[in-house]
Short mmCIF file of C-alpha atoms and ligand atoms in Angstrom, two decimals:
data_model
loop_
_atom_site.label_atom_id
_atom_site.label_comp_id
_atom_site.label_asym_id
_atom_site.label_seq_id
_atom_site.Cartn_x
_atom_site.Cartn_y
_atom_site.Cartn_z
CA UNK A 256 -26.09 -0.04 8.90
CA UNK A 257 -23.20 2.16 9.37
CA UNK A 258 -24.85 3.91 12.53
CA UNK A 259 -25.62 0.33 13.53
CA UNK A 260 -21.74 -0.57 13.14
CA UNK A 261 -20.84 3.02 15.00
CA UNK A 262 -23.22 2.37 17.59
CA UNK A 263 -21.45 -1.22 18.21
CA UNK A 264 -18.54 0.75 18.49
CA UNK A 265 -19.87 3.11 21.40
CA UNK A 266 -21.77 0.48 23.54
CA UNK A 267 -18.85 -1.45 23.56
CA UNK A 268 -15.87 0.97 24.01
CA UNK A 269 -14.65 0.26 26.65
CA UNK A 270 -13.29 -3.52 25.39
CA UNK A 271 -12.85 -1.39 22.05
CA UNK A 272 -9.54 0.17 23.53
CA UNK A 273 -7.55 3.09 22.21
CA UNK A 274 -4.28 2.15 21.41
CA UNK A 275 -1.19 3.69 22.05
CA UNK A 276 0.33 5.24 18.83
CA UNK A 277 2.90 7.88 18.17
CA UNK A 278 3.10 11.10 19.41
CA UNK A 279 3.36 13.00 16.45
CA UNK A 280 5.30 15.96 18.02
CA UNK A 281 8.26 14.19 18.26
CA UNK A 282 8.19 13.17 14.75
CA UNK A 283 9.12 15.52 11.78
CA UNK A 284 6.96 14.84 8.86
CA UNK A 285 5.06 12.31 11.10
CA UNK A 286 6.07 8.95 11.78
CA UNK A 287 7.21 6.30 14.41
CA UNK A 288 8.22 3.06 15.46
CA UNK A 289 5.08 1.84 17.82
CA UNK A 290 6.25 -1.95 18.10
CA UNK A 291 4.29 -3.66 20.79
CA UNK A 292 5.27 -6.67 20.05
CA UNK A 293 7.63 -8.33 22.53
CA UNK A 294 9.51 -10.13 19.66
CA UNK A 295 10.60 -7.96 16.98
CA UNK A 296 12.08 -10.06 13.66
CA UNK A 297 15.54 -9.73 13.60
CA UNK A 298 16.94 -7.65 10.92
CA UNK A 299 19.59 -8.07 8.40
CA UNK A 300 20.01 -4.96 6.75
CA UNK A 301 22.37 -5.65 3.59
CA UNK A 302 22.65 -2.22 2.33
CA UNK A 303 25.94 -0.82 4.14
CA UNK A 304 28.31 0.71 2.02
CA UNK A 305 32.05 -0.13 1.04
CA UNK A 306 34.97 1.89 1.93
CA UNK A 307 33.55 4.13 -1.52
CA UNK A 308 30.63 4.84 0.41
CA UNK A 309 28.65 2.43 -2.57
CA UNK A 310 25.98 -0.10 -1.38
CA UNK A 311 25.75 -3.59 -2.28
CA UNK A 312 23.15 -2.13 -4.83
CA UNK A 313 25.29 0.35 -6.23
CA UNK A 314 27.82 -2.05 -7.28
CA UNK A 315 25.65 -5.15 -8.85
CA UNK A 316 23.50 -2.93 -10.81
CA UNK A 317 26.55 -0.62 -11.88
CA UNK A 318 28.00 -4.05 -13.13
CA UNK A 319 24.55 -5.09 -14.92
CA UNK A 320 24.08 -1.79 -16.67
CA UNK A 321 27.86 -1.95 -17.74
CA UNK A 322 27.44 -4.93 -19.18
CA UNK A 323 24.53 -4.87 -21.09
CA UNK A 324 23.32 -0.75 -20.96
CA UNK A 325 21.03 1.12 -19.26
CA UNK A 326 17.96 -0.10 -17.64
CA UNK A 327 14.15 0.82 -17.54
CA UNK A 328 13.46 3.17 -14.18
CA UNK A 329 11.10 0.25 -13.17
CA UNK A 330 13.80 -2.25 -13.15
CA UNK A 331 15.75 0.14 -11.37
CA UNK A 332 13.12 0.57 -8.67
CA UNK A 333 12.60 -3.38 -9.02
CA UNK A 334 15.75 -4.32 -7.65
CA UNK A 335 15.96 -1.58 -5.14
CA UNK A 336 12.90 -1.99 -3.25
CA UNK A 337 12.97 -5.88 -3.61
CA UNK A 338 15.95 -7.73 -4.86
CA UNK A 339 16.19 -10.03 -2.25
CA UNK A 340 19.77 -9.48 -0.68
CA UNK A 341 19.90 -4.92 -0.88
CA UNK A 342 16.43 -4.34 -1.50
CA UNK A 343 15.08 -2.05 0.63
CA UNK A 344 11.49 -3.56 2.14
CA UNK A 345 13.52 -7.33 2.27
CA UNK A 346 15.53 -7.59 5.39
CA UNK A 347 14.40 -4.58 8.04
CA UNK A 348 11.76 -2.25 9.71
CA UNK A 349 11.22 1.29 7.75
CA UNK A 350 8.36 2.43 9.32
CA UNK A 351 8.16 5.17 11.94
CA UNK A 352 10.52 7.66 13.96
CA UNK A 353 13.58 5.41 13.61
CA UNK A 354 12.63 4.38 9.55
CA UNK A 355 11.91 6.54 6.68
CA UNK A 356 7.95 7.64 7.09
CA UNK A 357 4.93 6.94 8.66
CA UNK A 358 1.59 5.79 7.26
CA UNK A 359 -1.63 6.43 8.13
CA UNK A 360 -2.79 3.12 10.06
CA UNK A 361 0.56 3.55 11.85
CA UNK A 362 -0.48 7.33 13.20
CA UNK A 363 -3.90 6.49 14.06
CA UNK A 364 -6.06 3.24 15.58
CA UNK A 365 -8.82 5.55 13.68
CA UNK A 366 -8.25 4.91 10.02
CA UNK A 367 -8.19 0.53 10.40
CA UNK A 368 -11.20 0.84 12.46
CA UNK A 369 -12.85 3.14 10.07
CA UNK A 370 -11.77 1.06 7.14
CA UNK A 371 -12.93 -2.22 8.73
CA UNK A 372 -16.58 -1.02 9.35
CA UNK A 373 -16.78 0.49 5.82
CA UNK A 374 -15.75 -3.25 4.68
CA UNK A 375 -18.64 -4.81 7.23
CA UNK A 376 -21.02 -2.09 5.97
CA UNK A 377 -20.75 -2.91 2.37
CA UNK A 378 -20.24 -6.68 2.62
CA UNK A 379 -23.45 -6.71 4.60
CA UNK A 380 -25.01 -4.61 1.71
CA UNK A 381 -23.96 -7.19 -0.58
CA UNK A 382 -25.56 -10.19 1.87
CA UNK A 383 -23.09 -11.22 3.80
CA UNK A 384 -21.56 -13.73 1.73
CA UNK A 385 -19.72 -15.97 3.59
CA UNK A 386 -17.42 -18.18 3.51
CA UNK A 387 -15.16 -14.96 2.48
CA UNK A 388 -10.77 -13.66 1.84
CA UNK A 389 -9.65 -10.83 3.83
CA UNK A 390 -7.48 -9.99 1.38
CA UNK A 391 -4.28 -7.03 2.16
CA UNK A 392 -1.55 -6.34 -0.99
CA UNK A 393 1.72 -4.83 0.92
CA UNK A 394 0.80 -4.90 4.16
CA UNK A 395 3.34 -3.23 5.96
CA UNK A 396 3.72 -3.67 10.23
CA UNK A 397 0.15 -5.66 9.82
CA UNK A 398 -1.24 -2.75 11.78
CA UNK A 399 -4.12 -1.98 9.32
CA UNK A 400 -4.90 -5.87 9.04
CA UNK A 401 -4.70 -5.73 12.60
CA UNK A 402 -7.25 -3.16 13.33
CA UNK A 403 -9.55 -4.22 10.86
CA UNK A 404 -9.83 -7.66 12.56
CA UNK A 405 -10.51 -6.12 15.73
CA UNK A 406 -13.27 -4.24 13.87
CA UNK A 407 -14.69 -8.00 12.31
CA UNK A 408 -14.23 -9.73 15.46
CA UNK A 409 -17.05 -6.63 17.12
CA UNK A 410 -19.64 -7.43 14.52
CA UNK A 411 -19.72 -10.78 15.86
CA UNK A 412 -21.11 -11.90 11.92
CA UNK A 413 -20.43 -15.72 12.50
CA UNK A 414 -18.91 -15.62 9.01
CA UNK A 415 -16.17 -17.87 8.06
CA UNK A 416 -13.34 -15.79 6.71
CA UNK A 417 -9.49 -17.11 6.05
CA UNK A 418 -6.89 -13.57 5.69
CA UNK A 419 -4.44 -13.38 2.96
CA UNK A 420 -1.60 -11.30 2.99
CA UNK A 421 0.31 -10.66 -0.42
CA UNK A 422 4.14 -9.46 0.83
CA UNK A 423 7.37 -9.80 -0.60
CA UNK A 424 9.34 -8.90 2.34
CA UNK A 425 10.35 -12.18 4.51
CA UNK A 426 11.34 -9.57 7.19
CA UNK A 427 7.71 -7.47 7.26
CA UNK A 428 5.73 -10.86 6.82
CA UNK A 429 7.28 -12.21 10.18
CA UNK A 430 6.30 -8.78 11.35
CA UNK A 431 2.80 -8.86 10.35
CA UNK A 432 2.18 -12.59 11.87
CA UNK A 433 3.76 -10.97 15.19
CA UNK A 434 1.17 -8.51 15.31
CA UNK A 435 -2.08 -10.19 14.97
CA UNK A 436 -1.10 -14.23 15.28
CA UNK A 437 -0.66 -15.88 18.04
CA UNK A 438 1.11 -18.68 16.17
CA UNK A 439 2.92 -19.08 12.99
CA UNK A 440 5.33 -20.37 10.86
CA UNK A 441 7.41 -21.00 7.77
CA UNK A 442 6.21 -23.24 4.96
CA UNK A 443 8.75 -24.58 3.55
CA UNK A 444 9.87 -24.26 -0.41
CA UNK A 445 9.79 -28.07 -1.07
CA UNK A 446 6.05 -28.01 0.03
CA UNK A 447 5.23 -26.25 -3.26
CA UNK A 448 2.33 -24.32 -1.84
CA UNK A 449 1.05 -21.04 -3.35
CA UNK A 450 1.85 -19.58 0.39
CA UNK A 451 5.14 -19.69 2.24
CA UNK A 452 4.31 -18.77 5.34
CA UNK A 453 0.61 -19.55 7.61
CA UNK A 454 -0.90 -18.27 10.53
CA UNK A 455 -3.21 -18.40 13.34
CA UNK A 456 -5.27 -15.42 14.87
CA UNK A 457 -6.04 -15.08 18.51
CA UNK A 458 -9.84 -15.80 17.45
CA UNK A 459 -9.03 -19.03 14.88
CA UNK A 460 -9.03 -16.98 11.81
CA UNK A 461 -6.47 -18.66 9.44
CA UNK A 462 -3.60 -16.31 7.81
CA UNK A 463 -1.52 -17.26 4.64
CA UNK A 464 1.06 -15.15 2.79
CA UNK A 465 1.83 -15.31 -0.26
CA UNK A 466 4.24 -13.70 -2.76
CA UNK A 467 1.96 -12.81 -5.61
CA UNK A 468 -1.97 -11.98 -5.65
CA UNK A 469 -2.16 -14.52 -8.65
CA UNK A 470 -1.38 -16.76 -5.41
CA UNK A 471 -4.37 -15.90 -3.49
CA UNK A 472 -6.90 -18.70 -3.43
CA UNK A 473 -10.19 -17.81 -5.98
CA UNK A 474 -13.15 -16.58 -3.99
CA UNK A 475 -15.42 -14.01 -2.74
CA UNK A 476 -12.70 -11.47 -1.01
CA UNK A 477 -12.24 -7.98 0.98
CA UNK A 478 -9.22 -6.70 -0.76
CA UNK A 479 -7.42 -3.52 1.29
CA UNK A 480 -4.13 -1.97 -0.66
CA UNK A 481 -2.56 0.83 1.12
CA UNK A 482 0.29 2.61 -0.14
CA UNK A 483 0.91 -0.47 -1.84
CA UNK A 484 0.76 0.73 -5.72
CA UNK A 485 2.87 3.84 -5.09
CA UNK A 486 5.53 1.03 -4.43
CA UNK A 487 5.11 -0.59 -7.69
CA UNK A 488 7.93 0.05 -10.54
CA UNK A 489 6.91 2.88 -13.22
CA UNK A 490 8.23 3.58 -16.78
CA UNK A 491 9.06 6.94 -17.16
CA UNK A 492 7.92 7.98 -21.01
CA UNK A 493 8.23 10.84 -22.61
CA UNK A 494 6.49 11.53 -26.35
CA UNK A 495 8.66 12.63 -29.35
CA UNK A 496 7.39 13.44 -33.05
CA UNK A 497 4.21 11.11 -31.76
CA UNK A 498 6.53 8.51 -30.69
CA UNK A 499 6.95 7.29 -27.00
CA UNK A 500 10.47 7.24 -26.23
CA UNK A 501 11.80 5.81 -22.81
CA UNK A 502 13.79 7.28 -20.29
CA UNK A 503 16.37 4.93 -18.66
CA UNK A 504 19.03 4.77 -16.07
CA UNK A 505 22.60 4.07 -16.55
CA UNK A 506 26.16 4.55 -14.62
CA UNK A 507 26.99 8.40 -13.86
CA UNK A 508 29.40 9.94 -15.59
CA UNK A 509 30.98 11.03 -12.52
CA UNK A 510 31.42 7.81 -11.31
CA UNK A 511 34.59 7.26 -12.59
CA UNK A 512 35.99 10.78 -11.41
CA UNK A 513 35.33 9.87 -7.81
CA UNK A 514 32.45 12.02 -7.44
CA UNK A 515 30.24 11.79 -4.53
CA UNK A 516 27.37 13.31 -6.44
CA UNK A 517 24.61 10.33 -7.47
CA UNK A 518 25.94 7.11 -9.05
CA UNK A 519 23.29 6.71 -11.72
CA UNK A 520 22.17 9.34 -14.79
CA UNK A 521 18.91 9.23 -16.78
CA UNK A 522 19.36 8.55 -20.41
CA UNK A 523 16.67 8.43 -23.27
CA UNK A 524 16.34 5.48 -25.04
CA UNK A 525 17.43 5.61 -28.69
CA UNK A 526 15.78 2.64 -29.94
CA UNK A 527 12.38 1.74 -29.12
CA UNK A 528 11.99 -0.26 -25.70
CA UNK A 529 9.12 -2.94 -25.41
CA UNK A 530 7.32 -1.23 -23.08
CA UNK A 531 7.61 2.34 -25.49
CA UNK A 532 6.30 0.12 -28.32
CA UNK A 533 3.51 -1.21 -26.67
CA UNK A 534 2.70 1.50 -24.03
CA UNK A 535 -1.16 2.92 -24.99
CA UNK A 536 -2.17 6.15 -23.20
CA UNK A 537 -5.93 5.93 -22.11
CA UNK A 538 -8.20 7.99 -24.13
CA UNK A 539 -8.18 11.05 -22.77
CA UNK A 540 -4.34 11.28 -22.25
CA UNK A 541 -2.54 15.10 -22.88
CA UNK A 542 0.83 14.85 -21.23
CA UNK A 543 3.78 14.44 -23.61
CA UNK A 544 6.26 13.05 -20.47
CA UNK A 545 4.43 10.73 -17.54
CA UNK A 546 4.90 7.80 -15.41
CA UNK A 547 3.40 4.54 -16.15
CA UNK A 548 3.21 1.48 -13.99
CA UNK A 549 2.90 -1.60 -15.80
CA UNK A 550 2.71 -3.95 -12.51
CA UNK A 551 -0.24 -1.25 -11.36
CA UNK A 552 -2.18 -2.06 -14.39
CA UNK A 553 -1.32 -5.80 -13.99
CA UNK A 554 -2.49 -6.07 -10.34
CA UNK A 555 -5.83 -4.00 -11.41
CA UNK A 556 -6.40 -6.38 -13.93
CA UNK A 557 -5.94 -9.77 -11.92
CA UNK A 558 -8.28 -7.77 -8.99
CA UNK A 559 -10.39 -6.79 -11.52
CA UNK A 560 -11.09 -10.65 -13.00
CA UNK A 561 -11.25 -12.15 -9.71
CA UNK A 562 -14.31 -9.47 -8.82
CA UNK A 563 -15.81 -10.30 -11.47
CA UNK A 564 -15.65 -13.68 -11.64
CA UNK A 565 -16.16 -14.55 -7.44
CA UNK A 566 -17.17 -11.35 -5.85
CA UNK A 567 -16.00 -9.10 -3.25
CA UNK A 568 -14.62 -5.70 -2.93
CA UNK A 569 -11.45 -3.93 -3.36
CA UNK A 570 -10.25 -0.61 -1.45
CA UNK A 571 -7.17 1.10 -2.89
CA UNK A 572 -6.05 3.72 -0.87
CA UNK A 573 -2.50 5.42 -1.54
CA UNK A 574 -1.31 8.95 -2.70
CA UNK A 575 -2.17 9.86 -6.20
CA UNK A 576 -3.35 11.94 -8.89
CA UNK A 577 -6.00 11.51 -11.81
CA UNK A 578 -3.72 11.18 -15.21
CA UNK A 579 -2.33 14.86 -14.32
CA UNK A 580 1.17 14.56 -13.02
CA UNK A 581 4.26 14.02 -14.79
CA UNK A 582 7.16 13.77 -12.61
CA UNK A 583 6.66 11.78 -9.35
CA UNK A 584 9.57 9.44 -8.99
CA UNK A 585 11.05 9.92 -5.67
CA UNK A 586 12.96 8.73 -2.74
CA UNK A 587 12.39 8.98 0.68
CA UNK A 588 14.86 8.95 3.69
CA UNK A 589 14.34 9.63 7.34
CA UNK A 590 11.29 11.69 6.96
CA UNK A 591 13.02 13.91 3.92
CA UNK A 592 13.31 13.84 0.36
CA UNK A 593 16.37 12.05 -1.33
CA UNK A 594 17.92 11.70 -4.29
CA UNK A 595 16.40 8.09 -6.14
CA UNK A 596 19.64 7.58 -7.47
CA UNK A 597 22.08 8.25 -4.95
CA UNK A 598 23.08 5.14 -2.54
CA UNK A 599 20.26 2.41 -3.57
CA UNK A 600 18.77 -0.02 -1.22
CA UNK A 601 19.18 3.11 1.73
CA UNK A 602 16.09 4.91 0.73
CA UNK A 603 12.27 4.15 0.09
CA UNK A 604 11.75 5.00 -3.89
CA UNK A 605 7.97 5.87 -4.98
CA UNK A 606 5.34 6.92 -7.55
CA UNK A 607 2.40 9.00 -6.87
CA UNK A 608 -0.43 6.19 -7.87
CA UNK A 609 -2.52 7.35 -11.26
CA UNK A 610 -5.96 6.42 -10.49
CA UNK A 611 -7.43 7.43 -14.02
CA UNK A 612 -5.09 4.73 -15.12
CA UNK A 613 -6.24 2.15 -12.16
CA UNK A 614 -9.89 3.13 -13.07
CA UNK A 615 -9.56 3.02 -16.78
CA UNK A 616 -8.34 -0.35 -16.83
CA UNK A 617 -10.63 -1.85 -14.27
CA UNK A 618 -13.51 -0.62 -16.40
CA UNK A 619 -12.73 -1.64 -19.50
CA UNK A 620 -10.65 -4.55 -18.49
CA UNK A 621 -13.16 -6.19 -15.56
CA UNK A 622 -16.15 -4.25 -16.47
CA UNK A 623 -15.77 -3.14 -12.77
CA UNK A 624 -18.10 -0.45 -10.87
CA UNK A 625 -15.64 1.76 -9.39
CA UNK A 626 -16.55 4.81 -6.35
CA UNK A 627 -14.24 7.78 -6.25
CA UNK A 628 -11.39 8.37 -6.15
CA UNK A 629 -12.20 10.38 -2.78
CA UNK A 630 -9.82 12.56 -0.89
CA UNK A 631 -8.82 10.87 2.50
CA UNK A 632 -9.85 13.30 4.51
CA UNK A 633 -13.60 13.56 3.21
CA UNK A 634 -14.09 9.88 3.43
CA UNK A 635 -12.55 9.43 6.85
CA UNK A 636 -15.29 12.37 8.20
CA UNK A 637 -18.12 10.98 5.94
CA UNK A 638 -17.62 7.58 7.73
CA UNK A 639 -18.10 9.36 10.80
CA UNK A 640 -14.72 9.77 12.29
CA UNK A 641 -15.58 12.41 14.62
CA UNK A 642 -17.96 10.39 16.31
CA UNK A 643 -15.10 7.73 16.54
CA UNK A 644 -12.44 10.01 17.34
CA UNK A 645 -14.87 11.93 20.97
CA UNK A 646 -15.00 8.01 21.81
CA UNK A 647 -11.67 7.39 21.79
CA UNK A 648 -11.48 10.83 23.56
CA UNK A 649 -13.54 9.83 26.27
CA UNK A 650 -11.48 6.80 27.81
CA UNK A 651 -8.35 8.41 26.92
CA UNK A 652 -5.79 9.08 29.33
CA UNK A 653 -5.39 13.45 29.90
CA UNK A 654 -1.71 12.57 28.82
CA UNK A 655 -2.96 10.93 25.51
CA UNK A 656 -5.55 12.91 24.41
CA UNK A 657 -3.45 15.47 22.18
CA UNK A 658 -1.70 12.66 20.53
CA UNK A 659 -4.94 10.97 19.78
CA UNK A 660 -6.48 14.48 18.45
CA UNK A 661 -3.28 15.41 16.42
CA UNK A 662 -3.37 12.29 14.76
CA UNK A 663 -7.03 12.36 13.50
CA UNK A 664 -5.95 16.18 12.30
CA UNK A 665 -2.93 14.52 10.62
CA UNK A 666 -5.00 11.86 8.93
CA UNK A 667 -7.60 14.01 7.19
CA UNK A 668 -6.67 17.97 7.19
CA UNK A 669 -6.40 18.66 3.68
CA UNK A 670 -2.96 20.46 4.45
CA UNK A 671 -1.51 17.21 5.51
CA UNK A 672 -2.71 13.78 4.60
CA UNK A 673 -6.38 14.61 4.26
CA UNK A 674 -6.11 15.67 0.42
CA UNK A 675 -2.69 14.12 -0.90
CA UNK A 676 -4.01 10.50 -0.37
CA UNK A 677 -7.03 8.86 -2.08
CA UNK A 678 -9.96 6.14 -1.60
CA UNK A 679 -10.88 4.63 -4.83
CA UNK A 680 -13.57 1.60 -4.27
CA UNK A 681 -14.08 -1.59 -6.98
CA UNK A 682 -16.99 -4.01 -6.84
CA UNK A 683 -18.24 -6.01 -9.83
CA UNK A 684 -20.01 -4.35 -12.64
CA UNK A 685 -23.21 -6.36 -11.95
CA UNK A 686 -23.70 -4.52 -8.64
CA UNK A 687 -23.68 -1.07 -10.37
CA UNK A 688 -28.04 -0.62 -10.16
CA UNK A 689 -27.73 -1.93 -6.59
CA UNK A 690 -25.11 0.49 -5.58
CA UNK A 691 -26.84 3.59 -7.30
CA UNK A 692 -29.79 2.02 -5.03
CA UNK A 693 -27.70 1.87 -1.82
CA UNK A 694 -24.99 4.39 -2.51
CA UNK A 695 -21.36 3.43 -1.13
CA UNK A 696 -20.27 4.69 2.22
CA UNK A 697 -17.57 7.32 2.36
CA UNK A 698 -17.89 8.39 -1.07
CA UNK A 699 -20.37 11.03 -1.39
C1 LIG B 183 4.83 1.57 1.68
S1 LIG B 183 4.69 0.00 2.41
C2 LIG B 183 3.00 0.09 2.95
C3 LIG B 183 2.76 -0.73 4.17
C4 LIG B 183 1.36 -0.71 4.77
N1 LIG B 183 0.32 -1.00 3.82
C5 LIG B 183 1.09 0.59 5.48
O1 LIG B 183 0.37 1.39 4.95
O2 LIG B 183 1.63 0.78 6.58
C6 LIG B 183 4.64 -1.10 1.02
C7 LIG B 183 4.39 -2.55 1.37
O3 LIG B 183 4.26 -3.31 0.16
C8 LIG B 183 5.21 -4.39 0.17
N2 LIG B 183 5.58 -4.60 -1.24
C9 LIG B 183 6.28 -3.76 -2.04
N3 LIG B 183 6.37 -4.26 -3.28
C10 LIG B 183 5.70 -5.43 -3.27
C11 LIG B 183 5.42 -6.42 -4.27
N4 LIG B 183 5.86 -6.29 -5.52
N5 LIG B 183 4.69 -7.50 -3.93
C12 LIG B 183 4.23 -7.65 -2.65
N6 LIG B 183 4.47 -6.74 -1.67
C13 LIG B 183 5.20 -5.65 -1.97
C14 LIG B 183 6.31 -3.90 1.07
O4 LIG B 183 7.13 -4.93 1.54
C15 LIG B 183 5.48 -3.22 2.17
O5 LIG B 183 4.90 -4.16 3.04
#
């Protein structure tokens, strides 16, 4: 089947074009702005800073915490990635040369396609249930949802599908319908739909967004998440005398001497927070000081019922570890590190993604079959990315070729991207004996 899908691919490459994507020289630490579109969304970035050099963010959450005390790190990376006036996906474009960093359907048309026949290869495995969701959590520019459609729309299936696109951003929604609708619009609040904005494909597919997967429509769904948990909130915990204490932020010190150094300190909790009362560490847990994302485990858990319950398959793919890293919290600026609590609402703030976690709850939560997790890199080749990458190579342009061959080496040497990011697969626990049968593409 997947030599059938690659094969599809070849015989028909010349309508399956390359497309243009950045030319990672010119990018430090890799990543660009490749907006085809004609009509970019207009932003409204709310994060400038007062004559103080504080952000709109700054000041309201220096207010909050002076008025009622510190707060957890994940309310703290709450409000900065999403409150809806400062936060920092809400009201502008991050992506690329011009934004903060670059992901990996953004460097290469290689990794959507590649994705997209892994998702026809293992639906068709699982009979080619139709009608079915395309189902993407966070997804960005739409460029992954994008090239995965193209993918659907070459296996010519005849299956009815509807897409589904959980995104709090209004700004990045209006950029995902601009990249892979021909029409769209806002649905408005009085409506009281579970969706708030719809969609219309170039080939009829229906697209809804919604705010929240608990949103999403029950049914048998393709679920793609990509680098969409490393942007969910964590608790930073730390164990004392066999008690979990929290770590919280509160105003700087320095604040009030007119410091420019950050305007926010970590604290540890003295009393017991609900989330240090309740937190349990899975089984096989060692670290005395880690990260823990409540909202991960939450979104795992809805996936997790909804496989179970109507079918499908989930693909998480982000940057992560397996229970063995203890300090990840970070921000991100223009392609360098930064300081998470210096000028919020500026910066992107992240979490590597703990996948023992992720697995351990789907497992014992949904009873789910999980594959992997699986360096990038190794499931990109196993899914036969060469073969996809001396196609592309073969209709490019002389002028495009290096671009299109240092993006491939971008996406899966281990030195790069290849070994930091991870493929971790979920598919209901009934299908275990029929996936030990028919073992899962891409993971070994
Ligand atoms: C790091 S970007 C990844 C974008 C895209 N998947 C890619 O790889 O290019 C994170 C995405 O998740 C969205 N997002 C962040 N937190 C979210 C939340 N709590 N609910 C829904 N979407 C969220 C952001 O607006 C953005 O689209």
């Amino acid at each position: 089947m997947l030599r059938e899908a690659l094969r599809i691919g070849s015989r028909r490459s010349y309508s399956y074009k390359s497309v243009r994507r950045p030319n990672l020289s010119a990018v430090s630490g890799a990543k660009h702005v490749d907006v085809q579109d004609k009509q970019k969304p207009e932003q409204t970035v709310t994060t400038q800073s007062d004559g103080n050099g504080k952000t709109t963010l700054t000041r309201q959450l220096t207010a909050k915490m002076l008025a009622t005390g510190p707060i957890t790190v994940a309310e703290y990376m709450r409000e900065v990635l999403t409150n809806p006036q400062g936060g920092y996906y809400m009201n502008r474009d991050v992506f690329g040369r011009e934004g903060d960093f670059v992901t990996s359907p953004e460097i290469s048309q290689i990794f959507g396609e590649l994705v997209g026949v892994w998702l026809m290869n293992e639906w068709q495995k699982l009979g080619s249930p139709s009608p079915f969701q395309l189902v993407e959590l966070g997804p960005g520019r739409g460029t992954l949802a994008r090239d995965v459609l193209k993918v659907l729309s070459k296996f010519k299936t005849g299956a009815q599908f509807t897409m589904h696109m959980v995104e709090i951003s209004p700004f990045l929604s209006k950029a995902q319908a601009q990249r892979f609708c021909y029409k769209h619009e806002t649905v408005p609040d009085e409506a009281q739909l579970p969706y708030y904005q719809i969609g219309t494909t170039a080939s009829g597919t229906q697209a809804y967004w919604h705010h929240r997967l608990e949103d999403v429509p029950p049914g048998f769904s393709l679920v793609l998440a990509h680098e969409f948990f490393d942007a969910l909130p964590v608790h930073k915990l730390r164990l004392v005398n066999d008690q979990w204490q929290e770590v919280l932020i509160d105003v700087a010190q320095a604040q009030s001497t007119g410091s420019k150094s950050a305007d926010f300190r970590y604290v540890v909790s003295k009393a017991q927070t609900p989330v240090s009362r309740l937190f349990k560490p899975v089984p096989q847990e060692t670290r005395n000081y880690l990260e823990y994302s409540l909202e991960a485990e939450r979104h795992v858990g809805i996936l997790a019922e909804r496989l179970e319950q109507h079918g499908g398959i989930a693909l998480i793919m982000d940057y992560g570890h397996f229970g063995d890293k203890k300090d990840t919290f970070r921000g991100f600026k223009q392609h360098a590190l930064h300081d998470p609590l210096l000028a919020p609402g500026t910066a992107d703030l992240t979490a590597d993604v703990d996948f023992r976690l992720i697995k351990h709850v789907a497992e014992t939560r949904g009873h789910i079959h999980c594959c992997g997790p699986v360096q990038q890199g190794d499931f990109l080749k196993r899914m036969q990315g060469e073969v996809r990458l001396e196609q592309l190579l073969a209709h490019a342009l002389p002028e495009n070729q290096n671009i299109i061959r240092s993006g491939y080496e971008m996406l899966t040497n281990p030195k790069q991207m290849g070994s930091r990011f991870k493929f971790l697969a979920m598919f209901p626990g009934v299908m275990a004996d029929h996936l030990d049968k028919y073992p899962v593409a891409g993971f070994g």
